[in-house]
JSON list of C-alpha atoms and ligand atoms in Angstrom, two decimals:
[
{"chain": "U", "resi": 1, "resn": "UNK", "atom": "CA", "xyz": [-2.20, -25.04, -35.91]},
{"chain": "U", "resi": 2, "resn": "UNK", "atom": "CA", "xyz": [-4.49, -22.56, -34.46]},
{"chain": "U", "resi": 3, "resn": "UNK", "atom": "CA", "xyz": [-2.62, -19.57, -32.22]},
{"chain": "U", "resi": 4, "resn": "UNK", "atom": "CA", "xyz": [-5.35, -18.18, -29.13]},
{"chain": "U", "resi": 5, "resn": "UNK", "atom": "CA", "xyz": [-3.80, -15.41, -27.07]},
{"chain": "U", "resi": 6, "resn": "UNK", "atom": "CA", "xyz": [-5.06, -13.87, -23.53]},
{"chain": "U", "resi": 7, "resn": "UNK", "atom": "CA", "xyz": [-4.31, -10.65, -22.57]},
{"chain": "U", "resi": 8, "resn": "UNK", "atom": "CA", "xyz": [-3.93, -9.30, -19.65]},
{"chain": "U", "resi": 9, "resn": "UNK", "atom": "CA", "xyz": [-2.66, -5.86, -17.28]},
{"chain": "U", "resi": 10, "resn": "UNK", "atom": "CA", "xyz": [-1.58, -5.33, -14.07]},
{"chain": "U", "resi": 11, "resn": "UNK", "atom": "CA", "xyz": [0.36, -2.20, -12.21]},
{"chain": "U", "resi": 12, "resn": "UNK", "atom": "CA", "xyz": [4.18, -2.78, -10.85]},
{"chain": "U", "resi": 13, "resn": "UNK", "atom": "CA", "xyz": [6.84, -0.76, -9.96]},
{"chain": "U", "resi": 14, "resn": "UNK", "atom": "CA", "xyz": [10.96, -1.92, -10.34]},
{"chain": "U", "resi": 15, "resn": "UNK", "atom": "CA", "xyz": [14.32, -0.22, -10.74]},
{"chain": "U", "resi": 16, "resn": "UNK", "atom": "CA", "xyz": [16.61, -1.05, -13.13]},
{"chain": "U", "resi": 17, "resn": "UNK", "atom": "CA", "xyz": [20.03, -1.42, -11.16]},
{"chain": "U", "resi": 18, "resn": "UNK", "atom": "CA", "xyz": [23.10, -3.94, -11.32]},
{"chain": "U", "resi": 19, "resn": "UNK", "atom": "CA", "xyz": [24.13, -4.45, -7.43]},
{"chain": "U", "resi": 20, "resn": "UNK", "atom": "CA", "xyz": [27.65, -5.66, -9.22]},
{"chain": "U", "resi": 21, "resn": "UNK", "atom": "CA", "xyz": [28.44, -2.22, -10.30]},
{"chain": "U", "resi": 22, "resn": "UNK", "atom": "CA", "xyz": [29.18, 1.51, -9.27]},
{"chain": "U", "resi": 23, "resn": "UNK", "atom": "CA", "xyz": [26.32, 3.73, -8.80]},
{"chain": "U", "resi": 24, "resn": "UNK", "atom": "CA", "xyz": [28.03, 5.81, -11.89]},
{"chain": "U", "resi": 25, "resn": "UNK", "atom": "CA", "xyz": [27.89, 3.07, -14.01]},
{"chain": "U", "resi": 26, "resn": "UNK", "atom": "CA", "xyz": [24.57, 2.34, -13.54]},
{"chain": "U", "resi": 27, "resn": "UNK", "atom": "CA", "xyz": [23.72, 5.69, -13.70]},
{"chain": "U", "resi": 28, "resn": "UNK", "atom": "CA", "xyz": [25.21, 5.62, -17.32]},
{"chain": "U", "resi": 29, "resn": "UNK", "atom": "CA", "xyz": [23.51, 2.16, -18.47]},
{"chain": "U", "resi": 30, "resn": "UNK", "atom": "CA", "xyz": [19.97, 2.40, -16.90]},
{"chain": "U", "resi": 31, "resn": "UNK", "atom": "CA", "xyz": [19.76, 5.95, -16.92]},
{"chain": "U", "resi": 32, "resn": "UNK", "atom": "CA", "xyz": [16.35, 7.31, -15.38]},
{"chain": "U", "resi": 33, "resn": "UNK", "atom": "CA", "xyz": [14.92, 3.68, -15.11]},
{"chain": "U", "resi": 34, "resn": "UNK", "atom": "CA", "xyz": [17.60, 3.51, -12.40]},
{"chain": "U", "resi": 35, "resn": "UNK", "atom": "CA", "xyz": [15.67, 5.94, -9.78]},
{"chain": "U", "resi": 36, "resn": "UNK", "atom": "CA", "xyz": [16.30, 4.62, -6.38]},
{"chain": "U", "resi": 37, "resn": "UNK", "atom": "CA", "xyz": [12.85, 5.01, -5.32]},
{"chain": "U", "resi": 38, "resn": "UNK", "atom": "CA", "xyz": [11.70, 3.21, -8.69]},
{"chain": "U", "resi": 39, "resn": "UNK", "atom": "CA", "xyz": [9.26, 4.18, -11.20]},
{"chain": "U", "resi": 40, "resn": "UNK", "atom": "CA", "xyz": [5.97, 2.18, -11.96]},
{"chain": "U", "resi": 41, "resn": "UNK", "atom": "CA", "xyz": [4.41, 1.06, -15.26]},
{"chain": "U", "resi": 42, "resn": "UNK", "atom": "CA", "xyz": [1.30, -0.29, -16.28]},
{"chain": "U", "resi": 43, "resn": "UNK", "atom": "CA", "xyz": [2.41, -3.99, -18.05]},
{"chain": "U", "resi": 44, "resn": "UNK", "atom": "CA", "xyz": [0.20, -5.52, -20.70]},
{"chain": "U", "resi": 45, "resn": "UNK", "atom": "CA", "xyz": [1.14, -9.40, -21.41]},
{"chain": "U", "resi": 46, "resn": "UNK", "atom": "CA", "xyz": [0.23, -11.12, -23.77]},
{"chain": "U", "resi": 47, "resn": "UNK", "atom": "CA", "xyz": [0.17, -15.07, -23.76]},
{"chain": "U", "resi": 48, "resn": "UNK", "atom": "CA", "xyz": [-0.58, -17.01, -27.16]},
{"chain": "U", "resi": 49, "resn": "UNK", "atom": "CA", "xyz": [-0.85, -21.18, -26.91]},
{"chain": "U", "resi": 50, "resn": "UNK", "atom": "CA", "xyz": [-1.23, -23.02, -29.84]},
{"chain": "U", "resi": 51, "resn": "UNK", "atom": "CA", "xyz": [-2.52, -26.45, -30.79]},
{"chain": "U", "resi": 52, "resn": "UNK", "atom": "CA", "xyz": [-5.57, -28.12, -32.93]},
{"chain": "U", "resi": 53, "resn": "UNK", "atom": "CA", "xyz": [-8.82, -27.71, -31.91]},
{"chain": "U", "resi": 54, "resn": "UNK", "atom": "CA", "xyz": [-10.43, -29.94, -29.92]},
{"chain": "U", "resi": 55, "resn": "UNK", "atom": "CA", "xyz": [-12.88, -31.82, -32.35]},
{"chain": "U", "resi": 56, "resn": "UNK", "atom": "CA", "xyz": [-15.45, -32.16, -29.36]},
{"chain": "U", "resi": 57, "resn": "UNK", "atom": "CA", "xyz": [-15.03, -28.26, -28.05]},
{"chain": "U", "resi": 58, "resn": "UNK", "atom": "CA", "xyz": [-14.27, -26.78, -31.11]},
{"chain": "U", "resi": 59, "resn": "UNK", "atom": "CA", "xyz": [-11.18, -24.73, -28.39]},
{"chain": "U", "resi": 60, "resn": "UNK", "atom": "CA", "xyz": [-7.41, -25.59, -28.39]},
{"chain": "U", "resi": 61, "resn": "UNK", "atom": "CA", "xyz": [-7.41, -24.19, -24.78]},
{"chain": "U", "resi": 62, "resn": "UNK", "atom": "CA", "xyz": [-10.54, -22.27, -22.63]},
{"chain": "U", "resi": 63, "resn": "UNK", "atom": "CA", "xyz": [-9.90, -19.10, -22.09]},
{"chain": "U", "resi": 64, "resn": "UNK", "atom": "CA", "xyz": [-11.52, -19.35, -19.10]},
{"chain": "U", "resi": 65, "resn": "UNK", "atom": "CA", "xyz": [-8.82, -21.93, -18.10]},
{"chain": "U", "resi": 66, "resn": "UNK", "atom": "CA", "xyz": [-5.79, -19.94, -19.30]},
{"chain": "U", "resi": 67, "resn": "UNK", "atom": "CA", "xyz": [-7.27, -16.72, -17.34]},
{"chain": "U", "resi": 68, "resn": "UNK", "atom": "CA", "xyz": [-7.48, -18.48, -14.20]},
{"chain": "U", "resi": 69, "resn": "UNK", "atom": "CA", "xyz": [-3.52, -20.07, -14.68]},
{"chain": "U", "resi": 70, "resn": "UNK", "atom": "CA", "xyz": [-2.45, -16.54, -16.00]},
{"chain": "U", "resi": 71, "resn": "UNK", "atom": "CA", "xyz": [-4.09, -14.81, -12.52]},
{"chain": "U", "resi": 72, "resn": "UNK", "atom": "CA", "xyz": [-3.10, -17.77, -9.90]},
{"chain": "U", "resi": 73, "resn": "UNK", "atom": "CA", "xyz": [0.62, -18.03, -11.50]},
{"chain": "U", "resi": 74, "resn": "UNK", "atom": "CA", "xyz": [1.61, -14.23, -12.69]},
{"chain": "U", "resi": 75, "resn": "UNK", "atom": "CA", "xyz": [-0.86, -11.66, -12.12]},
{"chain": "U", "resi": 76, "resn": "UNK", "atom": "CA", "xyz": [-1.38, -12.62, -8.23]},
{"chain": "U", "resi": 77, "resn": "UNK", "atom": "CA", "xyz": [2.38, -12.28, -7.68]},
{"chain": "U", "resi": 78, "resn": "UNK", "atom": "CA", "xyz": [2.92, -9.09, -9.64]},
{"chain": "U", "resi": 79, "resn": "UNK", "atom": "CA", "xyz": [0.31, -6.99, -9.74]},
{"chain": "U", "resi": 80, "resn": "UNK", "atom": "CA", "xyz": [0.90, -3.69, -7.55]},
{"chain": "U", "resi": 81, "resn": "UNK", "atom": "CA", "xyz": [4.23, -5.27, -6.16]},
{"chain": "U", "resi": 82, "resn": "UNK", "atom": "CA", "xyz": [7.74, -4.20, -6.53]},
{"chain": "U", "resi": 83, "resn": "UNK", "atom": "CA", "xyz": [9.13, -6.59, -9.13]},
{"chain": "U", "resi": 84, "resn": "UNK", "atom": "CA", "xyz": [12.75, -6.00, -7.23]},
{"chain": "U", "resi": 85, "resn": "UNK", "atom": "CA", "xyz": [11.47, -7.01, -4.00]},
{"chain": "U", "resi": 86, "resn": "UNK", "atom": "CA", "xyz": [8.41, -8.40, -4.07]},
{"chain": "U", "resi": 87, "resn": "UNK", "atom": "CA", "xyz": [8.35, -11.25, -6.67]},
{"chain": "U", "resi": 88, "resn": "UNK", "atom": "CA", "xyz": [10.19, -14.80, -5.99]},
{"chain": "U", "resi": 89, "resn": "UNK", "atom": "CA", "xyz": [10.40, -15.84, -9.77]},
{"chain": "U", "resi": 90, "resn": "UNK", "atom": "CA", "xyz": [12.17, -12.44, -10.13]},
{"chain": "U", "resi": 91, "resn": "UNK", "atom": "CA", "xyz": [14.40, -12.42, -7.53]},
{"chain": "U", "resi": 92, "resn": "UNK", "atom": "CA", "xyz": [18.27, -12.23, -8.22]},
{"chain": "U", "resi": 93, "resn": "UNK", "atom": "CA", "xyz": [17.41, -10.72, -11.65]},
{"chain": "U", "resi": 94, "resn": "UNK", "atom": "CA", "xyz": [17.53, -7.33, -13.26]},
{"chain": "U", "resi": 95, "resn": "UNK", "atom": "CA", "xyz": [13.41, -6.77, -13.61]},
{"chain": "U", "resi": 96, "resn": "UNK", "atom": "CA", "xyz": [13.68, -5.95, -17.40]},
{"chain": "U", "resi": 97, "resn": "UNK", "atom": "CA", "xyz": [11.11, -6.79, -19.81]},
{"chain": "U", "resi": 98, "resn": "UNK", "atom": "CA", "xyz": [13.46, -9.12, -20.90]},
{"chain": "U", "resi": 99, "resn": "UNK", "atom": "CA", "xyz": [13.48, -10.99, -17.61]},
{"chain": "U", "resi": 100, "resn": "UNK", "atom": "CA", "xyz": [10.08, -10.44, -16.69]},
{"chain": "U", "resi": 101, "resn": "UNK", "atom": "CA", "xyz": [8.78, -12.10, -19.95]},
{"chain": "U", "resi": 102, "resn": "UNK", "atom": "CA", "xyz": [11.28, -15.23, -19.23]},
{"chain": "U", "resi": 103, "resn": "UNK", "atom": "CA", "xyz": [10.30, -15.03, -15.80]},
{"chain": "U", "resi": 104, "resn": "UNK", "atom": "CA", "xyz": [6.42, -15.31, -16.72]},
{"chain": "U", "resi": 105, "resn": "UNK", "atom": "CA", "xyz": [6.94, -18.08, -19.40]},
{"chain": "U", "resi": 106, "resn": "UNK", "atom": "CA", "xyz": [8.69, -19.96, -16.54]},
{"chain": "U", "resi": 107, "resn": "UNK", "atom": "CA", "xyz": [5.96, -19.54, -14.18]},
{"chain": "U", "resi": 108, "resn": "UNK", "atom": "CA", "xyz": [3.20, -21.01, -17.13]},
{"chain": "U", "resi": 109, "resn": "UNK", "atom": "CA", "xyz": [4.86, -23.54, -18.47]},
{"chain": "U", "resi": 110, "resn": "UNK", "atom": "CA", "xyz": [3.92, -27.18, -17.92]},
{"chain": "U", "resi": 111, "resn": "UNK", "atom": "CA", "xyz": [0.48, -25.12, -16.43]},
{"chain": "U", "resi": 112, "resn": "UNK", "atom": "CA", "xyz": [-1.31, -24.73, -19.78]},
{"chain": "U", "resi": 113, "resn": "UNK", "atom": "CA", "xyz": [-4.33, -26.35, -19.60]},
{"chain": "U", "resi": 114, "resn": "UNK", "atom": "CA", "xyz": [-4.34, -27.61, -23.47]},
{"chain": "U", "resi": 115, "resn": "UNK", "atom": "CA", "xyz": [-2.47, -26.59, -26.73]},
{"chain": "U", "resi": 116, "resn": "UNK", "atom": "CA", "xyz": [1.29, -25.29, -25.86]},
{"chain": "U", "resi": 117, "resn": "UNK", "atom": "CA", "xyz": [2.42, -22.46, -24.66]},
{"chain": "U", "resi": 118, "resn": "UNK", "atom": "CA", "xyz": [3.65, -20.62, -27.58]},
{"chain": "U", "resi": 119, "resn": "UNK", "atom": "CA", "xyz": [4.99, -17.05, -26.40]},
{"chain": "U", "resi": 120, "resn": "UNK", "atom": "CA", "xyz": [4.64, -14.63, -23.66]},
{"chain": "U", "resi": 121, "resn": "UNK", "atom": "CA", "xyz": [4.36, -10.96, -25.01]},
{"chain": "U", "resi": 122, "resn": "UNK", "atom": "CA", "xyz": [5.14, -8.05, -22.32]},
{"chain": "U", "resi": 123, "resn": "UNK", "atom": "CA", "xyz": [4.28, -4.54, -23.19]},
{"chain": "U", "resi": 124, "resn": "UNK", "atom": "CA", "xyz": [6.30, -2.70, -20.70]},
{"chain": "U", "resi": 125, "resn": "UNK", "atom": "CA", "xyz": [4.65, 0.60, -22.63]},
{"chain": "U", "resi": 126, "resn": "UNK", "atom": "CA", "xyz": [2.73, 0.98, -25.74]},
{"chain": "U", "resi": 127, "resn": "UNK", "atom": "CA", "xyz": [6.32, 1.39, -27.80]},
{"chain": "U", "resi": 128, "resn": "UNK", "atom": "CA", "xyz": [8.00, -1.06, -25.22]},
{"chain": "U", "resi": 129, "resn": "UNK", "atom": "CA", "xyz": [7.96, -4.76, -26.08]},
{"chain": "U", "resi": 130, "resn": "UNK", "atom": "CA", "xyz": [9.41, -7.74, -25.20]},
{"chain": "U", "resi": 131, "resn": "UNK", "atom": "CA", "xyz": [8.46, -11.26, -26.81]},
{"chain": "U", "resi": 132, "resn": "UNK", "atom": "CA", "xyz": [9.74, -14.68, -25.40]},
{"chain": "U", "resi": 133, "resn": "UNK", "atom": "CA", "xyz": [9.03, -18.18, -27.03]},
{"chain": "U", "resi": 134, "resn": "UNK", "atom": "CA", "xyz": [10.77, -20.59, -25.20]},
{"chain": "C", "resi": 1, "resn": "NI", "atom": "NI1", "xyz": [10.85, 0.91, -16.15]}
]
């Protein structure tokens, strides 16, 4: 099996904040990611797909192909938004790299042009890093 990975980078801003719980408490768990007026960060992701290659392209997917699902799926719907507000695949969830990473898997799956989708990686910052496979 051959692994081929896209990267990619867009801008968004969130706020880590349980609406369940007391303004103290999430003080005390999210600490300055829970700012009310949010905080931004600049998100690289990462999405691998594996497969064979094709014997008559020599490519187990075209990156050309995977950049186009990756922009019309995730990047169009995050990029400069407010992941709290802004995103419908996020919406009723804690915007965590955790969640954003499921959330982005969600949104490519069964949208892979060829190979499987393998894992979503989301660097939230360059020590930051979340990695989903399904
Ligand atoms: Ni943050």
């Amino acid at each position: 099996m051959v692994y081929v990975t896209r990267k990619e980078h867009f801008s968004a801003a969130h706020r880590l904040y349980n609406p369940e719980w007391s303004d103290e408490k999430n003080q005390e768990v999210f600490g300055k990611c829970n700012n009310p007026a949010g905080h931004g960060h600049n998100y690289y992701v990462e999405v691998t797909v594996v497969g064979e290659p094709d014997p008559e392209t020599g490519y187990v997917v075209d990156l050309k192909l995977l950049k186009r699902v990756i922009h019309d799926e995730v990047l169009s719907k995050v990029d400069h938004k407010n992941l709290n507000e802004d995103v419908s695949f996020l919406r009723g969830k804690i915007p965590t790299a955790e969640n954003i990473a499921v959330g982005i898997w969600e949104q490519l799956i069964g949208k892979i042009p060829s190979g499987s989708l393998h894992s979503v990686k989301l660097y939230e910052t360059e020590k930051n890093i979340v990695e989903y496979r399904g």
